[in-house]
Coordinates of C-alpha atoms and ligand atoms in Angstrom, one line a residue:
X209 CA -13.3 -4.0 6.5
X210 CA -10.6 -3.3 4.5
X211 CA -10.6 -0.3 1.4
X212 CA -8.1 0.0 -1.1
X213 CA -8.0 2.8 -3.5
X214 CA -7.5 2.1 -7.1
X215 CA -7.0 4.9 -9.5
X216 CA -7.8 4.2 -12.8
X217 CA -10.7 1.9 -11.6
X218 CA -12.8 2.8 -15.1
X219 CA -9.9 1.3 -16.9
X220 CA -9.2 -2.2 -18.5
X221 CA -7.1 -3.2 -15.6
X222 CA -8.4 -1.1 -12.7
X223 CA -11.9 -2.6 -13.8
X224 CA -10.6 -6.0 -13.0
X225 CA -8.7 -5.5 -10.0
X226 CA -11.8 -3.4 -8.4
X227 CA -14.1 -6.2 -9.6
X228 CA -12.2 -8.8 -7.8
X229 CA -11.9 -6.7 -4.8
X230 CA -15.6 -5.8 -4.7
X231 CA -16.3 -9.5 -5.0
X232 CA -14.0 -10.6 -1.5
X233 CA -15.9 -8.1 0.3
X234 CA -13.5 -4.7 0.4
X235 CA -14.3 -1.6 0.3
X236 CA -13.0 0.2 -3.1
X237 CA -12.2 3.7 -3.6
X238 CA -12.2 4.1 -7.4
X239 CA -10.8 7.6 -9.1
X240 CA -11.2 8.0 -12.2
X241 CA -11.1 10.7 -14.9
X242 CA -12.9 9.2 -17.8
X243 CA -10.4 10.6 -20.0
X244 CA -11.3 10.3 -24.0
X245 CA -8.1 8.8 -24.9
X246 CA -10.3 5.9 -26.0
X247 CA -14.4 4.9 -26.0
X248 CA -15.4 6.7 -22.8
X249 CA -18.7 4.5 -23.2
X250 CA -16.8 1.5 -22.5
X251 CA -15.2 2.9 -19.1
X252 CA -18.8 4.0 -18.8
X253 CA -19.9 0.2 -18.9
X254 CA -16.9 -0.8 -17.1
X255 CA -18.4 1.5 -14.1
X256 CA -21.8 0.1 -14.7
X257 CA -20.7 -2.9 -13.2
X258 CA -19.1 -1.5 -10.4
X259 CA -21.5 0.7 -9.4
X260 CA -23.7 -2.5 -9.3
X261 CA -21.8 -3.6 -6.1
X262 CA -22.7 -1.2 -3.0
X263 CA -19.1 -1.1 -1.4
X264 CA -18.0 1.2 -4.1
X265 CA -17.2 4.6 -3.9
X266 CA -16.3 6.4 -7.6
X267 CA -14.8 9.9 -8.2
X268 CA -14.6 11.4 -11.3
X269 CA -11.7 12.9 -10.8
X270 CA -8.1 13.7 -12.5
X271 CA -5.0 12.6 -9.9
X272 CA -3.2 15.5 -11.1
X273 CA -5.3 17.5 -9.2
X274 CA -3.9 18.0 -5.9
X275 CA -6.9 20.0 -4.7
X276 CA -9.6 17.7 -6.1
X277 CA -7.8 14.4 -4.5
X278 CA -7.1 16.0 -1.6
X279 CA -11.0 16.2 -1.4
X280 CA -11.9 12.7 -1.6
X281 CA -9.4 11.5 0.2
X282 CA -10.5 13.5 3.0
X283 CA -14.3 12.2 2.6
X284 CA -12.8 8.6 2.6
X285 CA -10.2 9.0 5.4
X286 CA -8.1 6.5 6.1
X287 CA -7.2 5.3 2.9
X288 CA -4.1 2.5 4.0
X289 CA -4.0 0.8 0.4
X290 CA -3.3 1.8 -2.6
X291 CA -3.3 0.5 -6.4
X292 CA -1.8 3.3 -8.4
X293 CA -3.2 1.9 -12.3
X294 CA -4.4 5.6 -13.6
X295 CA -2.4 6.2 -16.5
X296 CA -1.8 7.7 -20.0
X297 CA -1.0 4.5 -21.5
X298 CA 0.5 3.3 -25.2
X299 CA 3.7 3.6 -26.9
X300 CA 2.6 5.0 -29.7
X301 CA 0.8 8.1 -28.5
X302 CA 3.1 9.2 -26.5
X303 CA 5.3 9.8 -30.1
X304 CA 2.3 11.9 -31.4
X305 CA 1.5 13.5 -27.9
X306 CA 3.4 13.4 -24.8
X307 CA 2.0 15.8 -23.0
X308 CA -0.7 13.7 -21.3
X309 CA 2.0 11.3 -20.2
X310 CA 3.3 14.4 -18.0
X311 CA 0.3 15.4 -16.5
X312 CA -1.1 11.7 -15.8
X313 CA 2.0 9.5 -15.3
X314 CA 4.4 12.1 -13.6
X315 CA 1.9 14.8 -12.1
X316 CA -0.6 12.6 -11.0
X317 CA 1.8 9.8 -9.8
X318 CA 3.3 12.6 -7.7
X319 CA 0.6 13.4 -6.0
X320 CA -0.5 10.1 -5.1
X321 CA 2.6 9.3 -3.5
X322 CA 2.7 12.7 -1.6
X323 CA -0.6 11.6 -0.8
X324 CA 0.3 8.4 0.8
X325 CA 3.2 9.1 2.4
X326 CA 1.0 11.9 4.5
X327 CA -1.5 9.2 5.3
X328 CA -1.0 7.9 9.1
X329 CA -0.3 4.1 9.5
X330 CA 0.1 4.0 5.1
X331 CA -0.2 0.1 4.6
X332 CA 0.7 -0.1 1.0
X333 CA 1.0 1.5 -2.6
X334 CA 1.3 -0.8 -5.3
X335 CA 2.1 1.1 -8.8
X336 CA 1.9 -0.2 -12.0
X337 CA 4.9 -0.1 -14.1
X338 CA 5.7 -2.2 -17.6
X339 CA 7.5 -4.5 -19.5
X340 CA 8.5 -1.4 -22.0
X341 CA 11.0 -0.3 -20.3
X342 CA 13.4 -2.9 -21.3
X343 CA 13.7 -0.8 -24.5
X344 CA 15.8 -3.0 -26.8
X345 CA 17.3 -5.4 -24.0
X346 CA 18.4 -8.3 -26.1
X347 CA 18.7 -11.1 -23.5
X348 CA 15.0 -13.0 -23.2
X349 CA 13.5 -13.8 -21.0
X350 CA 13.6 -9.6 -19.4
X351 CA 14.6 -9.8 -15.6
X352 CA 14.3 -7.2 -12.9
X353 CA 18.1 -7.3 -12.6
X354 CA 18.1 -6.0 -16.4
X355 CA 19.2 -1.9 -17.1
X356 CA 16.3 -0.4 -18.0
X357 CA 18.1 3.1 -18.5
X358 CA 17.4 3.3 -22.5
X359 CA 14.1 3.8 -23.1
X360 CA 12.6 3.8 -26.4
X361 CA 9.7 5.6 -26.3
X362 CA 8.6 8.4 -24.1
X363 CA 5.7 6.6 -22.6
X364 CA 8.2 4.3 -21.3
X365 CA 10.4 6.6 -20.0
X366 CA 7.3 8.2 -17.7
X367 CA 7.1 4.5 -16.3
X368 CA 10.8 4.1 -15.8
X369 CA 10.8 7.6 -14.0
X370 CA 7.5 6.0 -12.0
X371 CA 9.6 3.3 -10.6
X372 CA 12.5 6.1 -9.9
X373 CA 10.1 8.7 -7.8
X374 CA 8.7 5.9 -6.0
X375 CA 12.1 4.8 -5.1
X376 CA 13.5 8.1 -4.2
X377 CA 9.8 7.8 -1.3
X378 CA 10.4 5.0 -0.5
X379 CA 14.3 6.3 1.3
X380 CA 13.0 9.5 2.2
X381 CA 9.9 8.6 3.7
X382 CA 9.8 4.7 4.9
X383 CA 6.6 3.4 3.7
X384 CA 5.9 0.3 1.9
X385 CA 6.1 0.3 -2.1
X386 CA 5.5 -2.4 -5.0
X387 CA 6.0 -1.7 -8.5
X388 CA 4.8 -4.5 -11.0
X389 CA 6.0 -4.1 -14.7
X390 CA 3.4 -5.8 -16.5
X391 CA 4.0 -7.4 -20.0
X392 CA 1.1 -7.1 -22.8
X393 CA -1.9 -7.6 -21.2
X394 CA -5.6 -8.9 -22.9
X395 CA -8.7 -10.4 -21.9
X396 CA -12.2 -9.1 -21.5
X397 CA -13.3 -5.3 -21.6
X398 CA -10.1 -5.0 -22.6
X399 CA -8.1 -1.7 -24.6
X400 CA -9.3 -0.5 -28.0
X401 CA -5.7 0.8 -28.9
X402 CA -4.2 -2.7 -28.3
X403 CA -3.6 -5.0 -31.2
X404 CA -5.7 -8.2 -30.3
X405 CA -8.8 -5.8 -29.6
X406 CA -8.3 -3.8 -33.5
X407 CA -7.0 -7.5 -35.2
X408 CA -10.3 -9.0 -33.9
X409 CA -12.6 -5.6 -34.5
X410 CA -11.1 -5.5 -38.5
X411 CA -11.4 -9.6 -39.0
X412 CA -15.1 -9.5 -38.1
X413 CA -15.6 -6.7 -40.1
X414 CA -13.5 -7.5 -43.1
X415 CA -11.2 -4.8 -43.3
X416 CA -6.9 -5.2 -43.1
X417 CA -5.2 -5.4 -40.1
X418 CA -1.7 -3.6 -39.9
X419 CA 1.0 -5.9 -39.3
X420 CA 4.0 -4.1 -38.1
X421 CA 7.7 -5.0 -38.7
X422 CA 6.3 -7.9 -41.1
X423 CA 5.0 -9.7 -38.4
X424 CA 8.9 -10.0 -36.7
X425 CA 7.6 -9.0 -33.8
X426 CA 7.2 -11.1 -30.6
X427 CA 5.1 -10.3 -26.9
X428 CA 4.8 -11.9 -24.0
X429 CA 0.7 -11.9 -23.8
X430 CA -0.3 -12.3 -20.4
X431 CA -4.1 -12.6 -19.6
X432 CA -6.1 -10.2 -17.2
X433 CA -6.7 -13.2 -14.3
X434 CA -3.1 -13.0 -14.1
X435 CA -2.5 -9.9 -13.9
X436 CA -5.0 -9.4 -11.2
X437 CA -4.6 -12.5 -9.1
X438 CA -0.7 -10.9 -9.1
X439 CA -1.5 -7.3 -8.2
X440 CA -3.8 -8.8 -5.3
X441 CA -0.7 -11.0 -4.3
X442 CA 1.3 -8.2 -4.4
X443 CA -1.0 -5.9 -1.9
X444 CA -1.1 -8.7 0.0
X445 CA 2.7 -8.7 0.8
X446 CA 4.0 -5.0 1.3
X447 CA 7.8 -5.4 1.9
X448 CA 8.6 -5.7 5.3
X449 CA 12.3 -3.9 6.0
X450 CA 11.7 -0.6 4.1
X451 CA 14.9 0.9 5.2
X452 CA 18.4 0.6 2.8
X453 CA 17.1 -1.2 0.6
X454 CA 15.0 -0.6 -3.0
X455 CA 11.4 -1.4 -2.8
X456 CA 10.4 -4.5 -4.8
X457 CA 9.8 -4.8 -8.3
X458 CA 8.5 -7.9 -10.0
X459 CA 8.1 -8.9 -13.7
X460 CA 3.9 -10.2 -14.5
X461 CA 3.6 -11.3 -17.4
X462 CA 3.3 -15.3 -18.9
X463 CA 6.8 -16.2 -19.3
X464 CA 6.0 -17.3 -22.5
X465 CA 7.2 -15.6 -26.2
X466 CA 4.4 -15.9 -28.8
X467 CA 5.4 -14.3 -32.4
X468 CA 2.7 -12.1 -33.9
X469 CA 2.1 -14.2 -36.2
X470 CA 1.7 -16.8 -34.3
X471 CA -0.9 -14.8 -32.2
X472 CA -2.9 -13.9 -35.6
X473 CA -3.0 -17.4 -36.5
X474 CA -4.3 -18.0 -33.3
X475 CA -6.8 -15.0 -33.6
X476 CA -7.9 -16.1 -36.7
X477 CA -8.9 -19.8 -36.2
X478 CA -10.7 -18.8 -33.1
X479 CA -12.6 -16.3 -35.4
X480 CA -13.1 -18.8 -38.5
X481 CA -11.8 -16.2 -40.6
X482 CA -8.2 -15.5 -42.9
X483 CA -7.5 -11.5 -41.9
X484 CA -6.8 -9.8 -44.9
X485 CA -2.7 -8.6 -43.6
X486 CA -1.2 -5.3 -44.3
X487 CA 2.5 -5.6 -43.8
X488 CA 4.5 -2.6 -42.4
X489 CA 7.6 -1.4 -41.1
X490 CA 8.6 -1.1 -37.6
X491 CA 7.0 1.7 -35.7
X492 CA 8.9 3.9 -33.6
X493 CA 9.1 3.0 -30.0
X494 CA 8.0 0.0 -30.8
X495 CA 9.9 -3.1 -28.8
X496 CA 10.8 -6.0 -30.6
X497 CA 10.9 -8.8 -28.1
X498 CA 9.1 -9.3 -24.8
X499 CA 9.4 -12.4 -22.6
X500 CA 9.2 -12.3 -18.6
X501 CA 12.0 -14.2 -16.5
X502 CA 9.2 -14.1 -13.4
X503 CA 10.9 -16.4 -10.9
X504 CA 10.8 -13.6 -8.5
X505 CA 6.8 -13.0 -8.3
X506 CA 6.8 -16.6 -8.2
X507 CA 9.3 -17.1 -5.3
X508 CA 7.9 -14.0 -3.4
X509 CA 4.5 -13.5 -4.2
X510 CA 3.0 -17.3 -5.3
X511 CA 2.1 -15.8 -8.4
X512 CA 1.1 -18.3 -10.8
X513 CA 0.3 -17.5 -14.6
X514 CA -2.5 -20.1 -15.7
X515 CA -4.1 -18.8 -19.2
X516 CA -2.4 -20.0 -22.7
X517 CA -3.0 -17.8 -25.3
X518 CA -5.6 -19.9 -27.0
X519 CA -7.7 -20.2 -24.3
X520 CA -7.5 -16.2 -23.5
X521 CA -7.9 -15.3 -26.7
X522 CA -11.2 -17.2 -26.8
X523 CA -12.6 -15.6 -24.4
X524 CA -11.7 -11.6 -25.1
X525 CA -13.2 -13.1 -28.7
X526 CA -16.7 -14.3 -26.8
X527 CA -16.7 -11.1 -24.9
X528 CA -16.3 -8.8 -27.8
X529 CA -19.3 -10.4 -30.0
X530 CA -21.5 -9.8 -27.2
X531 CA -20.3 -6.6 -25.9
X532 CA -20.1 -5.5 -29.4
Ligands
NAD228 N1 -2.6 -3.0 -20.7 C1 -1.3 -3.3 -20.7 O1 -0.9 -4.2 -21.5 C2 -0.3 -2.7 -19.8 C3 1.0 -3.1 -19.9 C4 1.9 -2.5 -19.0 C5 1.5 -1.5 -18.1 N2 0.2 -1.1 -18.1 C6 -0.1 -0.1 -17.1 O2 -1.2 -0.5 -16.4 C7 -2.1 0.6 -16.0 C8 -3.5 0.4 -16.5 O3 -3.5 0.2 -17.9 P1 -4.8 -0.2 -18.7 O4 -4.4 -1.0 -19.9 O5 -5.9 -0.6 -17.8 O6 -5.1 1.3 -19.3 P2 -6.5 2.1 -19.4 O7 -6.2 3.3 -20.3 O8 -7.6 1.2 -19.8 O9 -6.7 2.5 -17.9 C9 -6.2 3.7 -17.3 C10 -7.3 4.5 -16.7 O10 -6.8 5.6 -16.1 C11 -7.6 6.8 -16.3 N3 -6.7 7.9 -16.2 C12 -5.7 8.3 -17.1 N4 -5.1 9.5 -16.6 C13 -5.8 9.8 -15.5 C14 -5.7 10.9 -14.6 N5 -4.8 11.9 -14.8 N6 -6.5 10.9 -13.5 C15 -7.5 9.9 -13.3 N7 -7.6 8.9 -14.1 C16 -6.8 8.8 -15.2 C17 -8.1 6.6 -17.7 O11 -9.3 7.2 -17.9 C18 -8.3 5.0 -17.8 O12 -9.6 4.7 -17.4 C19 -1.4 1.8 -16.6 O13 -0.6 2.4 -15.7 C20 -0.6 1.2 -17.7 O14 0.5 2.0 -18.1 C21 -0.7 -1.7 -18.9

């Protein structure tokens, strides 16, 4: 039986991707450190339904911890796979605080890959990087090919430097690595500091919404089936001639550009309700523009973006009225 490791498993993404491997039968290792960078009651309800499923093993535990995951590794020897989604994540904090990003994204992503590249027979480590990191790249849609040497905000640069160590492992120690930059991501149990999850919390409730850079602002929004039916495509296909070469890294996100606006309109007719807007100027570190060029996951991994925003958006609505 196959078990795969996913850190961050009590997290909006790593709750998906665990799910879906839980549901084909795998084993799954989940770490976690229940961090309170947002409601640790929803991680805690996203590891209710986990726990539901017998074939998963969850440590509270903090990756930057050498000791600590040295420990459960150990208890769950081998571990061959691994989905590296533990994180500090968000622009914006990282301005007010960066120090978290050190410890979680640069520490911790350390010691993972020291930890697989000790592991006999390693299958696979697939990291999570992000669309971010194309700092104020003008040319839509973002490719891989794209410099990505200017970051804009310091959160981004932790991911950029992410995609570097993993590099520098992958020559020094032959072992297979994938690193997916992943573009705006919503749906279902989704994050509290991300804009469709406060725009739909402050419509219900009546309150104003912040509307950065006047609403001149565009994302690529790519829906959580996506993402994970690509991260699973991606485990799925470790790259086969690891020597001479950079390990792979593919663009996930919708190809598509939707304004903000747009997306608030969208929001809002969904909701049956105007949102009272409060414009602003543009934030530091924000991005302007995302759009994904993703030929490449298509051509290499089959991956296959289905949701359009209207229909995603419906449902992260339907979930959050009866969550909430
Ligand atoms: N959501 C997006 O739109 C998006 C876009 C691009 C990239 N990403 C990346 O995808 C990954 C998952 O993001 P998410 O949206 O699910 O975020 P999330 O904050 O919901 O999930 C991250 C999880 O990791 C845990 N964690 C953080 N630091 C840890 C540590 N040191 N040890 C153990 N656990 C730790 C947190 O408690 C959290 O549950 C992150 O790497 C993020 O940078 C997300």
């Amino acid at each position: 039986m196959t078990k795969v490791l996913v850190t961050g498993a009590a997290g909006f993404i790593g709750f998906h991707v665990a799910k879906s491997l839980l549901e084909r039968g795998d084993i799954v290792v989940g770490f976690d450190n229940m961090n309170s960078y947002y409601s640790v009651k929803l991680k805690e309800s996203r590891l209710e339904i986990l726990s539901k499923y017998s074939n998963f093993h969850f440590y509270n535990l903090d990756i930057s911890n050498t000791d600590i995951v040295e420990k459960a590794w150990a208890k769950e020897k081998p571990i061959t796979k691994v989905i590296n989604l533990a994180a500090q994540a968000g622009v914006r904090y990282s301005i007010q605080d960066p120090y978290p990003y050190v410890t979680s994204n640069l520490m911790g992503f350390t010691v993972i890959l020291e930890r697989c590249r000790r592991q006999p027979d390693f299958k696979h480590l697939v990291y999570a990087s992000t669309s971010s990191i194309y700092g104020t790249n003008k040319d839509l849609p973002f490719s891989e090919e794209q410099k990505t040497d200017s970051p804009i905000s310091f959160y981004a640069a932790t991911k950029k430097a992410n995609e570097l160590m993993a590099q520098s492992y992958y020559h020094l120690y032959n072992f297979p690595i994938t690193g997916l930059r992943l573009f705006t991501v919503y749906g279902p149990w989704g994050r509290p500091d991300m804009s469709i999850f406060k725009f739909t919390k402050a419509i219900l409730n009546n309150e104003p919404i912040d509307v950065f850079n006047n609403g001149q602002m565009a994302r690529d929004f790519t829906y959580i089936d996506d993402i994970v039916q690509g991260t699973l495509a991606a485990l799925e296909k470790p790259p086969v001639n690891t020597t001479n070469l950079n390990h792979p890294i593919y663009n996930l996100g919708n190809k598509s550009r939707e304004s903000l606006l747009t997306f608030i309109e969208v929001l809002e007719k969904i909701i049956g309700k105007k949102a009272i807007k409060n414009f602003l100027p543009l934030q530091d570190g924000d991005i302007l523009e995302t759009q994904s060029d993703i030929r490449k996951a298509q051509n290499a991994l089959g991956y296959n973006p289905q949701t359009p925003i209207t229909e995603g958006i419906t449902r992260f609505v339907e979930w959050y009225k009866s969550y909430y």
